[in-house]
PDB file of C-alpha atoms and ligand atoms in Angstrom:
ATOM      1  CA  UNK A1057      34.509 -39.088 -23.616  1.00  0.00           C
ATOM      2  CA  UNK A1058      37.425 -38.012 -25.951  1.00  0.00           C
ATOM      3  CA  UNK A1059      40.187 -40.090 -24.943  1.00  0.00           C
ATOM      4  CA  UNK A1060      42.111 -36.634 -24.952  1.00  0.00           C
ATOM      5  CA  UNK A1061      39.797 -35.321 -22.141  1.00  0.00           C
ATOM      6  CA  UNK A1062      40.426 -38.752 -20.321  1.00  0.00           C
ATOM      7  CA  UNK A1063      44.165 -38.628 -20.294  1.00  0.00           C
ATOM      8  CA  UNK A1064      43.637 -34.720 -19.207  1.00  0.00           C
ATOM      9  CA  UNK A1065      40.938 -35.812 -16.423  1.00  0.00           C
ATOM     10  CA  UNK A1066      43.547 -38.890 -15.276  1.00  0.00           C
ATOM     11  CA  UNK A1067      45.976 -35.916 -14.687  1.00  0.00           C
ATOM     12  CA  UNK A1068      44.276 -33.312 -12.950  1.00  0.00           C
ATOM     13  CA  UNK A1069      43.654 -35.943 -10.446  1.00  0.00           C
ATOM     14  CA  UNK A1070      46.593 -37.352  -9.453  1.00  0.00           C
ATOM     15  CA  UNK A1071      48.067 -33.424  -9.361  1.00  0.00           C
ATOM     16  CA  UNK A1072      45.351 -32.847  -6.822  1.00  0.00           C
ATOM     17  CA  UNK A1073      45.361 -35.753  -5.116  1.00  0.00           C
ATOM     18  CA  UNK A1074      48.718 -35.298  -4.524  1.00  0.00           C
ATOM     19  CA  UNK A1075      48.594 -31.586  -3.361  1.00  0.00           C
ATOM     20  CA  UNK A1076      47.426 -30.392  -0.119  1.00  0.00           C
ATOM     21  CA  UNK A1077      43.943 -29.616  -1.060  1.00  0.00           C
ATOM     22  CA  UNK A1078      42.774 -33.561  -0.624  1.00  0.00           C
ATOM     23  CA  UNK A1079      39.137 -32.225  -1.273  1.00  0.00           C
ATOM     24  CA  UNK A1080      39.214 -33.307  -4.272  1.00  0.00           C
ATOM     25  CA  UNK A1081      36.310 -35.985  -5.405  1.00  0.00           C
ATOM     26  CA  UNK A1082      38.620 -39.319  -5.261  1.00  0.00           C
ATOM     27  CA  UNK A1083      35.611 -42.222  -5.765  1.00  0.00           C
ATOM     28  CA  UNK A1084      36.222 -44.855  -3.368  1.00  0.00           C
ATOM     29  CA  UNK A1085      36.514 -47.801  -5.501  1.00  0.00           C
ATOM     30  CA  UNK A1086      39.650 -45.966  -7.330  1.00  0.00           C
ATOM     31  CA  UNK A1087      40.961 -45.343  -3.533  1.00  0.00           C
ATOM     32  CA  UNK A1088      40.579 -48.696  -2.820  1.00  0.00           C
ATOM     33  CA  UNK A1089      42.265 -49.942  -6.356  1.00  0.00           C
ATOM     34  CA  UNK A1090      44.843 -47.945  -5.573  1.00  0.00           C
ATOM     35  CA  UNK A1091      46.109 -48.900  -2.094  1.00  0.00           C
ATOM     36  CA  UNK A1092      45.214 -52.641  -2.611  1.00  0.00           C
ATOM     37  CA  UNK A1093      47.914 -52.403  -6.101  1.00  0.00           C
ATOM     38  CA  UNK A1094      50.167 -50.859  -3.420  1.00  0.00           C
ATOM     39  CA  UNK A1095      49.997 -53.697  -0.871  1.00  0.00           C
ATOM     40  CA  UNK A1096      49.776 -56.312  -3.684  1.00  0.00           C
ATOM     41  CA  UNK A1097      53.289 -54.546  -5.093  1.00  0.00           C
ATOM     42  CA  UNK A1098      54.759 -54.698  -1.532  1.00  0.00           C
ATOM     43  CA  UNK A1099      53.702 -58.505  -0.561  1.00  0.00           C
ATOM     44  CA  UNK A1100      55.182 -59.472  -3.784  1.00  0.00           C
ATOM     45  CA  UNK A1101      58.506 -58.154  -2.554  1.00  0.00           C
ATOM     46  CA  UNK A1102      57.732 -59.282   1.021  1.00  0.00           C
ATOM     47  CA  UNK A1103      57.056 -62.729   0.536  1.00  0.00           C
ATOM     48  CA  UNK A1104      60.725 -63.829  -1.026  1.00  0.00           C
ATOM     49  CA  UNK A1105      62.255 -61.438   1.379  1.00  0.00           C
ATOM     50  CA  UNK A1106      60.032 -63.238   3.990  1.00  0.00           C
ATOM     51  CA  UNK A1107      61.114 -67.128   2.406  1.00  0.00           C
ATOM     52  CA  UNK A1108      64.897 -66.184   2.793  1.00  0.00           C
ATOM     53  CA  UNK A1109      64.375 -64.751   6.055  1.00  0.00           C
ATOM     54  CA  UNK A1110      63.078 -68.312   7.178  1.00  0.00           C
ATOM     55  CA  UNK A1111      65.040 -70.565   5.030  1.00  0.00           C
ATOM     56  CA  UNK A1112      63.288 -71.331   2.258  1.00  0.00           C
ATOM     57  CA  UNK A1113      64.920 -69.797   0.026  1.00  0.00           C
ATOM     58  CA  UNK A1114      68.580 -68.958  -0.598  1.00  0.00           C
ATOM     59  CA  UNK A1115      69.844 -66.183   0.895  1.00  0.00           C
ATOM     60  CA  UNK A1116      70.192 -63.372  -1.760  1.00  0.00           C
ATOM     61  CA  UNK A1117      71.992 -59.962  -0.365  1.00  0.00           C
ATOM     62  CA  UNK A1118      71.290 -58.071  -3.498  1.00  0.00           C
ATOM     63  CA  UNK A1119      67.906 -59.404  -4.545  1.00  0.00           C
ATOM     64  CA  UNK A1120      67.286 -59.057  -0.746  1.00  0.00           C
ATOM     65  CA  UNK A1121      67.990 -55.570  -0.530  1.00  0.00           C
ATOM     66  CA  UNK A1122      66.456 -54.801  -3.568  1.00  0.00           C
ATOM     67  CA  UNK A1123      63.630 -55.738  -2.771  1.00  0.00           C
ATOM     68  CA  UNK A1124      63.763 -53.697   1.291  1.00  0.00           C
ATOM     69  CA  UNK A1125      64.140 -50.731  -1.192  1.00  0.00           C
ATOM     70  CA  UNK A1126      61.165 -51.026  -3.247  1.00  0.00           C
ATOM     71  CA  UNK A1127      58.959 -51.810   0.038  1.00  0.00           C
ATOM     72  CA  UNK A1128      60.443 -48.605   1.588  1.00  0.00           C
ATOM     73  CA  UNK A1129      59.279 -47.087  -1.450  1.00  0.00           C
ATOM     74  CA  UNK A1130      56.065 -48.265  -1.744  1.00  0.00           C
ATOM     75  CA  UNK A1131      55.261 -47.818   1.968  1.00  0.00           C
ATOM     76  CA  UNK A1132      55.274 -43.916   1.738  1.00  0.00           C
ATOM     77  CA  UNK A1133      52.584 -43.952  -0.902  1.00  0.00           C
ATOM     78  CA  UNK A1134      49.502 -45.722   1.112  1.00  0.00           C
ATOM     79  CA  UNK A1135      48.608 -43.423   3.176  1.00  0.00           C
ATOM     80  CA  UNK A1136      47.310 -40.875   0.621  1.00  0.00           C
ATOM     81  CA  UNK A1137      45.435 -43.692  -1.082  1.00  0.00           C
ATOM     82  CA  UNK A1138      43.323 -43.565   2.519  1.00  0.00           C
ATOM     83  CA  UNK A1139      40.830 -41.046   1.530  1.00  0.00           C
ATOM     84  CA  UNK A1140      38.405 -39.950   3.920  1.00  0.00           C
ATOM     85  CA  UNK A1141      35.332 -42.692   4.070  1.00  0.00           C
ATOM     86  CA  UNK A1142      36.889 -44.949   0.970  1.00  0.00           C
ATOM     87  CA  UNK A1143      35.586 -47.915   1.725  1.00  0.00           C
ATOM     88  CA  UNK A1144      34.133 -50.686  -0.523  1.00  0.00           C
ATOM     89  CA  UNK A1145      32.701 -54.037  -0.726  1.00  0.00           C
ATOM     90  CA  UNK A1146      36.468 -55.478  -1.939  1.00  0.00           C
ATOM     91  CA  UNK A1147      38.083 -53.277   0.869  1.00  0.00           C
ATOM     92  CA  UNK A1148      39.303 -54.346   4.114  1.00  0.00           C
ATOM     93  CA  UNK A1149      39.695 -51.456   5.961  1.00  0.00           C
ATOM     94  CA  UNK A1150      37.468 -51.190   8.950  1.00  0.00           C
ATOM     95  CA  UNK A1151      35.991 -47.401   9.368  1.00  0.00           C
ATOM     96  CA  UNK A1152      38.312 -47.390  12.849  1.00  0.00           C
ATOM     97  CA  UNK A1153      40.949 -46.095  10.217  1.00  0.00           C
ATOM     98  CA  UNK A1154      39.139 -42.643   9.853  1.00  0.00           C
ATOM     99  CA  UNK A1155      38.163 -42.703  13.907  1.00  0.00           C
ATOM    100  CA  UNK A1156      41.726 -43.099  14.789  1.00  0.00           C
ATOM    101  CA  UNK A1157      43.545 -41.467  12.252  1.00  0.00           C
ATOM    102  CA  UNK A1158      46.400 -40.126  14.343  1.00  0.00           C
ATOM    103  CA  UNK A1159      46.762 -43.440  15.643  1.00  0.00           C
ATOM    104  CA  UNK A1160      46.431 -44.874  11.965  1.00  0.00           C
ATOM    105  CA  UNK A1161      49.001 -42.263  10.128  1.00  0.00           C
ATOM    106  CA  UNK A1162      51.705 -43.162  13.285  1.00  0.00           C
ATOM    107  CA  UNK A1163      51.143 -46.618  12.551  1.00  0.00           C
ATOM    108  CA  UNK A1164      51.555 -46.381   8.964  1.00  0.00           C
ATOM    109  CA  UNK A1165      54.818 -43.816   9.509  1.00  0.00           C
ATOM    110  CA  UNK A1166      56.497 -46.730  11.677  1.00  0.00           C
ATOM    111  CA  UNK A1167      55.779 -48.906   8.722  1.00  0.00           C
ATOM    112  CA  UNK A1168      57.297 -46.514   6.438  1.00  0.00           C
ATOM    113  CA  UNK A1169      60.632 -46.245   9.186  1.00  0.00           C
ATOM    114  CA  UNK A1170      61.279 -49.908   9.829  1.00  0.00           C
ATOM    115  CA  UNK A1171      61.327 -50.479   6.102  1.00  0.00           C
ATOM    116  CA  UNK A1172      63.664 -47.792   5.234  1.00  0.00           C
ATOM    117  CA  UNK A1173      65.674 -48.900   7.636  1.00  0.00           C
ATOM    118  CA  UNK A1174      65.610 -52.575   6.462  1.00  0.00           C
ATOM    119  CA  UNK A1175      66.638 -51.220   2.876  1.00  0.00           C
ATOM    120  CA  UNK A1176      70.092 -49.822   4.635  1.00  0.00           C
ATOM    121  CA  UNK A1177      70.768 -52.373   6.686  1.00  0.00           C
ATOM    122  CA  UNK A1178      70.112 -54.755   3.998  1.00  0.00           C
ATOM    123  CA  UNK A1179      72.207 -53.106   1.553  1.00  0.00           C
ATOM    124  CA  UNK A1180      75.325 -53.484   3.714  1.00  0.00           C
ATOM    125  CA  UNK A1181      74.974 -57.168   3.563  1.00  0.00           C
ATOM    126  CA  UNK A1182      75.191 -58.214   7.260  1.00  0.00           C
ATOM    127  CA  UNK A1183      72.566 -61.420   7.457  1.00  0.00           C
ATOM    128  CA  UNK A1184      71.916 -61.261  10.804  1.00  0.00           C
ATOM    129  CA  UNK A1185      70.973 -57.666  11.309  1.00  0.00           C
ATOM    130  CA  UNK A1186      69.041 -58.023   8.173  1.00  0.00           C
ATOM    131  CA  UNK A1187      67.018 -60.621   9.520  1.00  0.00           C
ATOM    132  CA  UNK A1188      66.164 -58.681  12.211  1.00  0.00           C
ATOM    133  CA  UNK A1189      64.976 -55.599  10.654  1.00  0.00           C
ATOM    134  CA  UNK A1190      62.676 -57.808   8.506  1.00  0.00           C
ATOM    135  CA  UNK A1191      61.246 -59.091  11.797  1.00  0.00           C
ATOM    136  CA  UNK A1192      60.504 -55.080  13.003  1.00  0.00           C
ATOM    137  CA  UNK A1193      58.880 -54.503   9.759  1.00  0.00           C
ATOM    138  CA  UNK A1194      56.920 -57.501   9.850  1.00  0.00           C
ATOM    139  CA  UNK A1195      55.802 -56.191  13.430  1.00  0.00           C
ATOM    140  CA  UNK A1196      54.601 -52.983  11.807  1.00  0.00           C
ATOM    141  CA  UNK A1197      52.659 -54.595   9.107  1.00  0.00           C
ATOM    142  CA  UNK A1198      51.218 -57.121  12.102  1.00  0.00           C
ATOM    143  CA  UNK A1199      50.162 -54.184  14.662  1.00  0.00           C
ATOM    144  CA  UNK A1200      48.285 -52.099  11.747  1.00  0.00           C
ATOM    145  CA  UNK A1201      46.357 -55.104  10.232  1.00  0.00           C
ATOM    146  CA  UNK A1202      45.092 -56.077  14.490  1.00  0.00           C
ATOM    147  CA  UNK A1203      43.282 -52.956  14.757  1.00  0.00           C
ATOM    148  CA  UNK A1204      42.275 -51.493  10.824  1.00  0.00           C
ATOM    149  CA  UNK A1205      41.850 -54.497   8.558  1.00  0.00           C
ATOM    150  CA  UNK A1206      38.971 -56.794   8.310  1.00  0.00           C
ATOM    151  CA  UNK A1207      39.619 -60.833   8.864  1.00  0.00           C
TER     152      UNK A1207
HETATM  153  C1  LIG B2347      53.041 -61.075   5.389  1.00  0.00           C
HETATM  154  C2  LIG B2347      51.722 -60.635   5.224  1.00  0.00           C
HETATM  155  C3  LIG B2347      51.444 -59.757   6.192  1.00  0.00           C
HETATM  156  C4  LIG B2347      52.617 -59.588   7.056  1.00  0.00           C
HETATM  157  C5  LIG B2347      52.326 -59.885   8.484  1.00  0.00           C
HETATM  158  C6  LIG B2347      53.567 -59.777   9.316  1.00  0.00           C
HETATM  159  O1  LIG B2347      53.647 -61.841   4.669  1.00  0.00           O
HETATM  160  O2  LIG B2347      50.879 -60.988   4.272  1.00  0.00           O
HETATM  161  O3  LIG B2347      50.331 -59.124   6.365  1.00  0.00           O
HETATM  162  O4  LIG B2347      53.604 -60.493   6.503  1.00  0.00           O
HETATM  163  O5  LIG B2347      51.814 -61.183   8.588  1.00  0.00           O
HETATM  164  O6  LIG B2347      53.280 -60.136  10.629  1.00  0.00           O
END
């Protein structure tokens, strides 16, 4: 293929993917790619948030909330990456995602709440409170990997 026509193909499908019409012919494996960059993007922010939440590491308001932001951020752009069936051999969602959906999309929007609230409370610098939030996100994460991932 003209590398013109892929650039042009790589376009139409993130417009439609990201419309309404979710019809559109998304293969699995680039589903899967997708939302597995996604949580690879967030656990690399989660995991020094996580240290300095426990000790580990020193306690960093900005890099702290920082980080809270771009989790917040990320966390509104997995569910889309959920298309209907996308499962592989590398994935680890379990097929209860699709029976359950409105159980899966709450799930996924209290995700998407606790961290934007971490990302305020972080940025006003109050370590306490900010340790909490974490834990409530953390909570989120824990309650939709129980039921819809694998392991
Ligand atoms: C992590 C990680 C998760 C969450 C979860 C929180 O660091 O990899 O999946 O935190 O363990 O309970």
């Amino acid at each position: 293929m003209h590398p013109l026509n892929i650039v042009a193909t790589a376009a139409l499908g993130i417009s439609l993917a990201g419309s309404a019409l979710g019809a559109v012919a998304i293969r699995p494996a680039t589903a899967v790619a997708y939302r597995q960059g996604l949580y690879r993007a967030i656990l690399w922010n989660f995991v020094p948030m996580s240290e300095m939440v426990r000790g580990r590491l020193a306690w960093n308001h900005q890099g702290f909330a920082q980080r809270a932001g771009n989790v917040a951020f990320y966390s509104t752009q997995l569910l889309e990456g959920f298309t209907p069936g996308s499962i592989t051999a590398r994935s680890e969602a379990k097929p209860e995602i699709w029976r359950n959906w409105a159980d899966f999309s709450a799930k996924m929007k209290n995700f998407e709440d606790a961290s934007a609230k971490l990302a305020e409370i972080s940025r006003n610098g109050n370590e306490s409170a900010t340790k909490q939030a974490f834990r409530q996100v953390a909570m989120t994460c824990k309650a939709c990997h129980d039921h819809y991932r694998r392991n």
